[in-house]
Short mmCIF file of C-alpha atoms and ligand atoms in Angstrom, two decimals:
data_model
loop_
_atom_site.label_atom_id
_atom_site.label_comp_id
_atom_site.label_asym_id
_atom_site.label_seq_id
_atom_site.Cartn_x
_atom_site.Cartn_y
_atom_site.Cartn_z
CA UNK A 1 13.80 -0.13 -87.58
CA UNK A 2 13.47 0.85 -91.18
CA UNK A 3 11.08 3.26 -90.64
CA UNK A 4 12.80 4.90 -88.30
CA UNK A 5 15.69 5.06 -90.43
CA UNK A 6 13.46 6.41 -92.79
CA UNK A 7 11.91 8.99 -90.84
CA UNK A 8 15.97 9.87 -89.61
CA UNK A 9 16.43 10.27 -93.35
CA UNK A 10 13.76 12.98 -94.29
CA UNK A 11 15.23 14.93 -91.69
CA UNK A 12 18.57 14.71 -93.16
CA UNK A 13 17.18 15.23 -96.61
CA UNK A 14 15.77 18.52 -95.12
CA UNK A 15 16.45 21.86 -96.50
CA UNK A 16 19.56 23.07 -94.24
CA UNK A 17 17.83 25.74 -92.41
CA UNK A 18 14.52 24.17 -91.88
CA UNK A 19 16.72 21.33 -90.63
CA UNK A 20 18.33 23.47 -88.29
CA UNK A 21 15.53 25.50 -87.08
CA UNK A 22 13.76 22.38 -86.11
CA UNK A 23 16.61 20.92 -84.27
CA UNK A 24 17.27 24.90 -82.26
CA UNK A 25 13.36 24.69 -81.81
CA UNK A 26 13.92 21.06 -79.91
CA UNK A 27 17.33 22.14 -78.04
CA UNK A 28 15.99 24.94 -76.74
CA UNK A 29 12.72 22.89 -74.70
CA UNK A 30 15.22 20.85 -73.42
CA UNK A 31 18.35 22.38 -72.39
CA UNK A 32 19.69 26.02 -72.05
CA UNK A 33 20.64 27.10 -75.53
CA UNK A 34 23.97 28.28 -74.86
CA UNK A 35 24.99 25.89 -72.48
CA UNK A 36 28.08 23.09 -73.21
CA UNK A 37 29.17 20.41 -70.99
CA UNK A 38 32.96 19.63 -70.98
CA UNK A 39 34.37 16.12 -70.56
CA UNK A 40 38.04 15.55 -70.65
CA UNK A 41 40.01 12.00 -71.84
CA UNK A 42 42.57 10.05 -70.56
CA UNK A 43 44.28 7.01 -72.32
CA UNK A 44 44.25 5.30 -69.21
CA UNK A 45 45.93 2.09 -71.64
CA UNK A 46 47.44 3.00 -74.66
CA UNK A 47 47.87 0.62 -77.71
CA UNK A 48 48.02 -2.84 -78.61
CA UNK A 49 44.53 -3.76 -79.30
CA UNK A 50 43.39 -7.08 -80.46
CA UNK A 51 40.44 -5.93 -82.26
CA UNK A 52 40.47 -4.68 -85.47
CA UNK A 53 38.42 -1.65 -85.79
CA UNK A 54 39.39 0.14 -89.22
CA UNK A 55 39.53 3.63 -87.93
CA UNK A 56 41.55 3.20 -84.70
CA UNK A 57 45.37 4.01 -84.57
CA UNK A 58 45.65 1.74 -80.85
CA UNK A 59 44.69 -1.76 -82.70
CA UNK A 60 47.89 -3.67 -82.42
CA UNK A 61 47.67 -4.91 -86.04
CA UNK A 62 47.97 -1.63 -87.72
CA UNK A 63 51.41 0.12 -88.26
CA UNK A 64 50.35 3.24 -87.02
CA UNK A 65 53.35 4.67 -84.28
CA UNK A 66 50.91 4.17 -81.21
CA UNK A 67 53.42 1.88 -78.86
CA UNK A 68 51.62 -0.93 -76.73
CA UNK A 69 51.87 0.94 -73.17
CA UNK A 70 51.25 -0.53 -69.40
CA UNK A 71 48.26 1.03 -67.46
CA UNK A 72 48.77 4.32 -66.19
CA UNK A 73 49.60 4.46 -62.56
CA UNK A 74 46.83 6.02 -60.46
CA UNK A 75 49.06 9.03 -59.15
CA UNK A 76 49.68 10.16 -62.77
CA UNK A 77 45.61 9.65 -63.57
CA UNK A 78 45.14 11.83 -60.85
CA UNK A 79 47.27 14.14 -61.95
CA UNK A 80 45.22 14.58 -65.26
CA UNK A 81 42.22 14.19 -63.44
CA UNK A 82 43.13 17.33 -61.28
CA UNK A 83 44.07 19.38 -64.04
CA UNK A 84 41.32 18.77 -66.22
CA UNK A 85 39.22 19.97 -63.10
CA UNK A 86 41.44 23.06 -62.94
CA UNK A 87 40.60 23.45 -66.46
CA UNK A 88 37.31 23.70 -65.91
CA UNK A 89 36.26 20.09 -66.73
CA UNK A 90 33.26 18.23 -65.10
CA UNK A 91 33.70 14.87 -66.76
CA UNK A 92 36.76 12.60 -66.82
CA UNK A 93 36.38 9.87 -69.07
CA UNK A 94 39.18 6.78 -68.72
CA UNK A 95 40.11 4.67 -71.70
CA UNK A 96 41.72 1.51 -72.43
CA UNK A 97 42.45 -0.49 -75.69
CA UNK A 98 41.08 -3.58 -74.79
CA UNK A 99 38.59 -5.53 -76.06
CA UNK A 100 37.29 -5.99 -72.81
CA UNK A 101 38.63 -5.74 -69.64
CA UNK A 102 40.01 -8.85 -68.48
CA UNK A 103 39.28 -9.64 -64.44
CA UNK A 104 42.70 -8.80 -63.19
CA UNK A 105 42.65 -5.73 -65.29
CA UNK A 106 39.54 -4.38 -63.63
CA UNK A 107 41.06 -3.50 -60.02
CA UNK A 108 43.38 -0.80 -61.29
CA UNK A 109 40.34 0.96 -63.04
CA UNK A 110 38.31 0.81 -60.07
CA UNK A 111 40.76 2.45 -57.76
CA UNK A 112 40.75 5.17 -60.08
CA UNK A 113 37.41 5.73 -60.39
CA UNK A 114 37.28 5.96 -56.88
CA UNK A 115 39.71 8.43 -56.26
CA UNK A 116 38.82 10.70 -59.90
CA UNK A 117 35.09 10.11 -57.82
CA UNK A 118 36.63 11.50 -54.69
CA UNK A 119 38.14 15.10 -56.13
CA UNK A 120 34.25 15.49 -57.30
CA UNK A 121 34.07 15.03 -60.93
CA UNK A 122 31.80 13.08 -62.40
CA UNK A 123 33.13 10.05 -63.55
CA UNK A 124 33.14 7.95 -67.24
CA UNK A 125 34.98 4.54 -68.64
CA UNK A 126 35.54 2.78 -71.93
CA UNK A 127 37.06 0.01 -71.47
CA UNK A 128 35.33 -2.31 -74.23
CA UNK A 129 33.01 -5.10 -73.68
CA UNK A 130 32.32 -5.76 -70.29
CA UNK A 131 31.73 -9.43 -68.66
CA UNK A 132 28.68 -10.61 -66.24
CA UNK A 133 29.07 -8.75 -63.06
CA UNK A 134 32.29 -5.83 -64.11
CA UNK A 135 29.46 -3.00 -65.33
CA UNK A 136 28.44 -4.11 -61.14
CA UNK A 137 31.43 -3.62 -59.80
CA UNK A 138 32.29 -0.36 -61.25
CA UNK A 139 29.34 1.34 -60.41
CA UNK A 140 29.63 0.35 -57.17
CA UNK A 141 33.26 2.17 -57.02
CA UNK A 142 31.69 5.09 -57.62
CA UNK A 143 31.77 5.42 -62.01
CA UNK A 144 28.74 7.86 -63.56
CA UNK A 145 28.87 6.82 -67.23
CA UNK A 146 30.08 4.08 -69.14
CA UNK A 147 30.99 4.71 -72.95
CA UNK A 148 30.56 1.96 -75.58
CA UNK A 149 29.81 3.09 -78.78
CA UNK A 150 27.59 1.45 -81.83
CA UNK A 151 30.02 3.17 -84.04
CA UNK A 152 27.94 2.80 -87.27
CA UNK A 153 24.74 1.56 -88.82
CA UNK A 154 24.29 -2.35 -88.66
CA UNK A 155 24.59 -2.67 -92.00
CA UNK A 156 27.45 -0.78 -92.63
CA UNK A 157 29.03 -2.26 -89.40
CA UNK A 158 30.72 -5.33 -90.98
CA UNK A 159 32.86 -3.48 -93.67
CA UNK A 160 34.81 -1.39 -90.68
CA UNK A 161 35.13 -3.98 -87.56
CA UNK A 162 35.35 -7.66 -87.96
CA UNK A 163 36.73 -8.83 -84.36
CA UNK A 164 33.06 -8.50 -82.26
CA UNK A 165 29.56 -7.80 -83.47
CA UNK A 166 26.59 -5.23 -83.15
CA UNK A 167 25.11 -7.77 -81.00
CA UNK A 168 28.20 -7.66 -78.66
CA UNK A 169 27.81 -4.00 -78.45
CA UNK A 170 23.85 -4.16 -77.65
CA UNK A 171 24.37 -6.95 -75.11
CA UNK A 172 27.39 -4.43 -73.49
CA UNK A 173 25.29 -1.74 -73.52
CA UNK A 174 22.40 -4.01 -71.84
CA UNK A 175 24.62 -4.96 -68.88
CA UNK A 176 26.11 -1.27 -68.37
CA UNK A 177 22.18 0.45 -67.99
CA UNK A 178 21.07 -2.93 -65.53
CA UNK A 179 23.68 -1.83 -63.54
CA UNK A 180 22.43 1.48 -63.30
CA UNK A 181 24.76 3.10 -64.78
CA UNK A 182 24.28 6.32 -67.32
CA UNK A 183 25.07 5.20 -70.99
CA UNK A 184 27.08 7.10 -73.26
CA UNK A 185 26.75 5.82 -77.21
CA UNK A 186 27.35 7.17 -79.92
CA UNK A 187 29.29 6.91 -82.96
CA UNK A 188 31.54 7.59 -85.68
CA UNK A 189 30.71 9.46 -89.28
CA UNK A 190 33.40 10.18 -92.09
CA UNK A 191 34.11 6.42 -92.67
CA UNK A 192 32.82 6.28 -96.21
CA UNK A 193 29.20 5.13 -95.40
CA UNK A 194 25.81 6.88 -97.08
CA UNK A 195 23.60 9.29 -95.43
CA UNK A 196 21.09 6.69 -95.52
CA UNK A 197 23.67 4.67 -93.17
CA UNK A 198 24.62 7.88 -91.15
CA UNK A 199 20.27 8.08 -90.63
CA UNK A 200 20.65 4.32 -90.02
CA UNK A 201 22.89 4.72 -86.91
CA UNK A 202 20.95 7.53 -85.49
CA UNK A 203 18.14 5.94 -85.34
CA UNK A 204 19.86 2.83 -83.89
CA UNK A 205 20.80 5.29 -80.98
CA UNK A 206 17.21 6.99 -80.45
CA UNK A 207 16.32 3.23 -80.56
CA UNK A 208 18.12 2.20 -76.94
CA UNK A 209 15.12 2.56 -74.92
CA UNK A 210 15.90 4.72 -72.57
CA UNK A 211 17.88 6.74 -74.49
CA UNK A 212 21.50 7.38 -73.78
CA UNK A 213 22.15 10.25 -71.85
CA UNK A 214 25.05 11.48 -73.91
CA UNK A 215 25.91 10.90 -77.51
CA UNK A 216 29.17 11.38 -78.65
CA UNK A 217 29.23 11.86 -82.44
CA UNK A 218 32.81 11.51 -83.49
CA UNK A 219 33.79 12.94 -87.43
CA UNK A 220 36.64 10.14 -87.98
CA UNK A 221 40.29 11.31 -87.57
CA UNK A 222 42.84 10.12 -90.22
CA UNK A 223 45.16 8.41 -88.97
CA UNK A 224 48.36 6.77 -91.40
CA UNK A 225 48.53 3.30 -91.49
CA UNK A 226 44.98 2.47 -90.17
CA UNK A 227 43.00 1.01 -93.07
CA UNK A 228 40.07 4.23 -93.38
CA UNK A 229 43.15 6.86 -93.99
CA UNK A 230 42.79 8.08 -97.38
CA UNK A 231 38.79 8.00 -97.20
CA UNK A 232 37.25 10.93 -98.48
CA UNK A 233 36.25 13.39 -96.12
CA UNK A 234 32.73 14.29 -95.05
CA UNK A 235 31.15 17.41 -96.16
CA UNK A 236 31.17 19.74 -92.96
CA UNK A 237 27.63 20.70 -93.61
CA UNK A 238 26.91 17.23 -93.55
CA UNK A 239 28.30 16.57 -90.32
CA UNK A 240 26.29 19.84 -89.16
CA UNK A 241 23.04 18.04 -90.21
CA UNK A 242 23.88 14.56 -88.31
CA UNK A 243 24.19 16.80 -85.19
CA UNK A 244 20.80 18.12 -85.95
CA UNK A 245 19.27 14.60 -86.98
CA UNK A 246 20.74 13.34 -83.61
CA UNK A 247 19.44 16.52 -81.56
CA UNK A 248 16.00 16.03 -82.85
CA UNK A 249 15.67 12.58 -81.92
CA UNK A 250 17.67 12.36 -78.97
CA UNK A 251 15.82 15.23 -77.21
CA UNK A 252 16.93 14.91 -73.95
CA UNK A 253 20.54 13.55 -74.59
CA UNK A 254 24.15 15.67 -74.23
CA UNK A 255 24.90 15.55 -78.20
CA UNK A 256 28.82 16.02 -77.48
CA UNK A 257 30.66 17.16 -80.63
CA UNK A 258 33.25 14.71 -80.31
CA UNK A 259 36.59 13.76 -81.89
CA UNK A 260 37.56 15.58 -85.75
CA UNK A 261 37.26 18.98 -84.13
CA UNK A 262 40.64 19.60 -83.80
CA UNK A 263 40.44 20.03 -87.90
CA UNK A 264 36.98 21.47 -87.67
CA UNK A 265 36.82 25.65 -88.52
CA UNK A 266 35.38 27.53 -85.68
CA UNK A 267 32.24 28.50 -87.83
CA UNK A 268 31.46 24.77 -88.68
CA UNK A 269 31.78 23.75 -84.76
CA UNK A 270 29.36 27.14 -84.16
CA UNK A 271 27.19 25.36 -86.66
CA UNK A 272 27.29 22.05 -84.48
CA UNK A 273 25.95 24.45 -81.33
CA UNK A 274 23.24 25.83 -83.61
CA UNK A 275 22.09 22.38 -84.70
CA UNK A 276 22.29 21.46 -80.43
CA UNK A 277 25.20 20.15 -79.78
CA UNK A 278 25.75 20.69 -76.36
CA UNK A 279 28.77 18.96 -75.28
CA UNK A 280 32.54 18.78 -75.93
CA UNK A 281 36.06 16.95 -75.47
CA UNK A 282 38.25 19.67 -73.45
CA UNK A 283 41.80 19.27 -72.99
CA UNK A 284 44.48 18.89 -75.21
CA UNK A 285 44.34 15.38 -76.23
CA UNK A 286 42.05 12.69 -77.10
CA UNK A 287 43.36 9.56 -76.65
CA UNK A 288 46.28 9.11 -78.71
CA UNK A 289 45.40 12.50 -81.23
CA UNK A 290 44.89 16.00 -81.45
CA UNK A 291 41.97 18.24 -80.05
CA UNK A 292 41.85 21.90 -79.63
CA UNK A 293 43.96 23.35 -76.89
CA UNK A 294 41.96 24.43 -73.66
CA UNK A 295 42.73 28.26 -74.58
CA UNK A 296 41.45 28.01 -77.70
CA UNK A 297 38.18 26.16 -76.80
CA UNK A 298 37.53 28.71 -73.66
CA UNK A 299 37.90 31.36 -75.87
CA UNK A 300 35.53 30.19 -78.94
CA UNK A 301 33.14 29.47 -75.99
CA UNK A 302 33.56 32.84 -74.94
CA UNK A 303 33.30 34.41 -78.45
CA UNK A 304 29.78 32.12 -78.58
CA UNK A 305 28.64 33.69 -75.45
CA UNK A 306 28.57 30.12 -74.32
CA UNK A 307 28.78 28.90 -70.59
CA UNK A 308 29.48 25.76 -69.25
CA UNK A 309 27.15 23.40 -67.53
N1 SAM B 1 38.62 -0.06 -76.68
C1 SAM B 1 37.33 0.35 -76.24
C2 SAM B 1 36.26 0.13 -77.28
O1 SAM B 1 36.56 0.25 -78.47
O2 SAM B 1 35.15 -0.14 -76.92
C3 SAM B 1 37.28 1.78 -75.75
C4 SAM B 1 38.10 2.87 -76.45
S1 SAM B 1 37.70 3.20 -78.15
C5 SAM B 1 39.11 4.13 -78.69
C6 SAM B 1 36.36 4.36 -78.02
C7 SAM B 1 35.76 4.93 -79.28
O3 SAM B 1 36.61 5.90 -79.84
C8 SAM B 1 35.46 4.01 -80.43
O4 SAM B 1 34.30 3.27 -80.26
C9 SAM B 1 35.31 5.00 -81.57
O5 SAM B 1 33.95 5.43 -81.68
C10 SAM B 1 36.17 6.19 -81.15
N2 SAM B 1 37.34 6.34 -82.05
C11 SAM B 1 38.45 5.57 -82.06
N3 SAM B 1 39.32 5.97 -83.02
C12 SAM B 1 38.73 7.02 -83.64
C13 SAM B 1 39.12 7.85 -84.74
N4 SAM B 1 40.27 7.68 -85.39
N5 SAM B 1 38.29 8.84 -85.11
C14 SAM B 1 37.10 9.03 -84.47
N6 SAM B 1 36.69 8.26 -83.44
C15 SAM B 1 37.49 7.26 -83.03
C1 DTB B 2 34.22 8.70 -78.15
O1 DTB B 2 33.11 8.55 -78.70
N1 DTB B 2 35.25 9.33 -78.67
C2 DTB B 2 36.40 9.32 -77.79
C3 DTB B 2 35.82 8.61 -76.53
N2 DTB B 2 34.50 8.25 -76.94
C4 DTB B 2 36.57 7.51 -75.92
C5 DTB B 2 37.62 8.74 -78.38
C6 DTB B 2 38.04 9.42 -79.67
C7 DTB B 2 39.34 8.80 -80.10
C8 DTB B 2 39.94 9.50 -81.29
C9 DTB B 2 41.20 8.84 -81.74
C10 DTB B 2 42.30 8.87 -80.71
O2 DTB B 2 42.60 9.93 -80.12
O3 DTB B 2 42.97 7.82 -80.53
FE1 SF4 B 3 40.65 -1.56 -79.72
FE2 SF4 B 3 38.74 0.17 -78.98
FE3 SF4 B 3 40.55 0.79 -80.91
FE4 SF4 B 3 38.68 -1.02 -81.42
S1 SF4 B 3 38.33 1.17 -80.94
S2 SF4 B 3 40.88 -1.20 -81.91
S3 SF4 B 3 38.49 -2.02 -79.43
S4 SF4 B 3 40.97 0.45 -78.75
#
């Protein structure tokens, strides 16, 4: 692993532009340069979490405003499911603050996969770690992707979450691609850690052999009362060159610029396309916070020249 961390961090020690003309180079034999896929969120279960990751305003522990809600019903996910289509939208992703999903919590979620399936969108889930035979049983309802993230570099890991392990997080991610589903993993930068921890991660990612197929790289939202508010900010250009570090190595993966853009300037996020992202949250919301508003988004795309995939 170390030397792939290593090798991660010569590319982020890169000059900026050679950085970024190597990661265009690599974006543009794989994908359609001016391409972006759009996936929107739903907080399918809102608040009270039992775990105690230090960046998330749902864990029940910190005092953060988010109330401890009941599962949506499926008429209202529809709802947002049809919208986000309307919108444009050919990925609805479904979350819940659990740590896992426990078995009587799983039948809800697979009725709405199955209808979300049925309008024609593709489909995606985080629902935390997932037991022998669930990552089964939703694919068989009909779900595309499943997202569990790594979240951070192994050795970094420990200072953030305390409640479950990296291990837990491989072993998830084990079960979800045996059960043939698509992964999506990525993780979260902005939390204090060192570039040689943000090269750490990445190449933790371009580790998973085979290699997710999308990579959400999240630039940590501040939220009051969760223990990483007050942590100073990353540099912007620094988040530029993780999306570059990630493109490069994960040549074939959606590299979705993820949550933080909602306080991202439209130049830095044009940045993220140069260095190939190619993927973004669309719609309103994230889970519980901010992102841009559809308008605003369709019409950076459209100032980009950008079309969606
Ligand atoms: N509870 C499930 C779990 O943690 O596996 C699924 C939902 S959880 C909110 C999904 C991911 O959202 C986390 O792994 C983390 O990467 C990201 N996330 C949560 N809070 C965030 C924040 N404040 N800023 C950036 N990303 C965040
Ligand atoms: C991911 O990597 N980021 C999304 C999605 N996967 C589930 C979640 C971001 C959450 C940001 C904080 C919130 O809105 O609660
Ligand atoms: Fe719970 Fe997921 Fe938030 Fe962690 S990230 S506290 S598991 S909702």
């Amino acid at each position: 692993m170390h030397n792939k961390t290593d090798a991660v961090e010569a590319l982020l020690n890169l000059p900026f532009n050679d950085l970024l003309y190597r990661a265009q180079c690599v974006h543009r034999e794989h994908f359609d340069a001016n391409s972006v896929q759009l996936s929107t969120l739903l907080s399918i279960k809102t608040g009270g979490c039992p775990e105690d990751c230090g960046y998330c305003p749902q864990a029940a522990r910190f005092h953060t405003g988010v109330e401890n809600e009941d599962v949506l019903p499926l008429a209202t996910v529809l709802e947002a499911a049809r919208a986000a289509q309307a919108n444009g939208a050919t990925r609805f992703c479904m979350g819940a603050a659990w740590r896992g999903p426990k078995e009587k919590d799983l039948a809800p979620v697979l009725e709405m996969v199955r209808a979300v399936r049925a309008l024609g969108l593709e489909t995606c889930a985080t629902l935390g770690m997932l037991r022998a035979g669930q990552a089964e049983q939703l694919q068989q309802a009909g779900l595309d992707y499943y997202n569990h993230n790594l979240d951070t570099a192994p050795e970094f890991y420990g200072a953030i979450i305390s409640t479950r392990d990296y291990e837990d997080r491989l072993d998830t991610l084990e079960k979800v691609r045996h059960a043939g589903l698509h992964v999506c993993c990525g993780g979260i930068v902005g939390m204090g850690e060192s570039r040689r921890e943000r090269a750490a991660l990445i190449a933790q990612l371009a580790s998973l052999d085979p290699q997710p197929e999308s990579v959400p790289i999240n630039n940590l939202v501040q939220v009051e009362g969760t223990p990483l508010y007050g942590t100073e900010a990353l540099d912007p250009l620094e988040f530029v060159r993780t999306i570059a570090a990630a493109r490069i190595t994960l040549p074939h993966s959606r590299i979705r610029l993820s949550a933080g853009r909602e306080q991202m300037p439209e130049a830095v996020q044009a940045l993220c396309f140069l260095a190939g992202a190619n993927s973004i949250f669309y719609g309103d919301k994230l889970l519980t916070t901010g992102n841009p508003e559809t308008q605003r988004d369709r019409a950076l795309l459209e100032k980009l020249g950008m079309c969606t995939a």
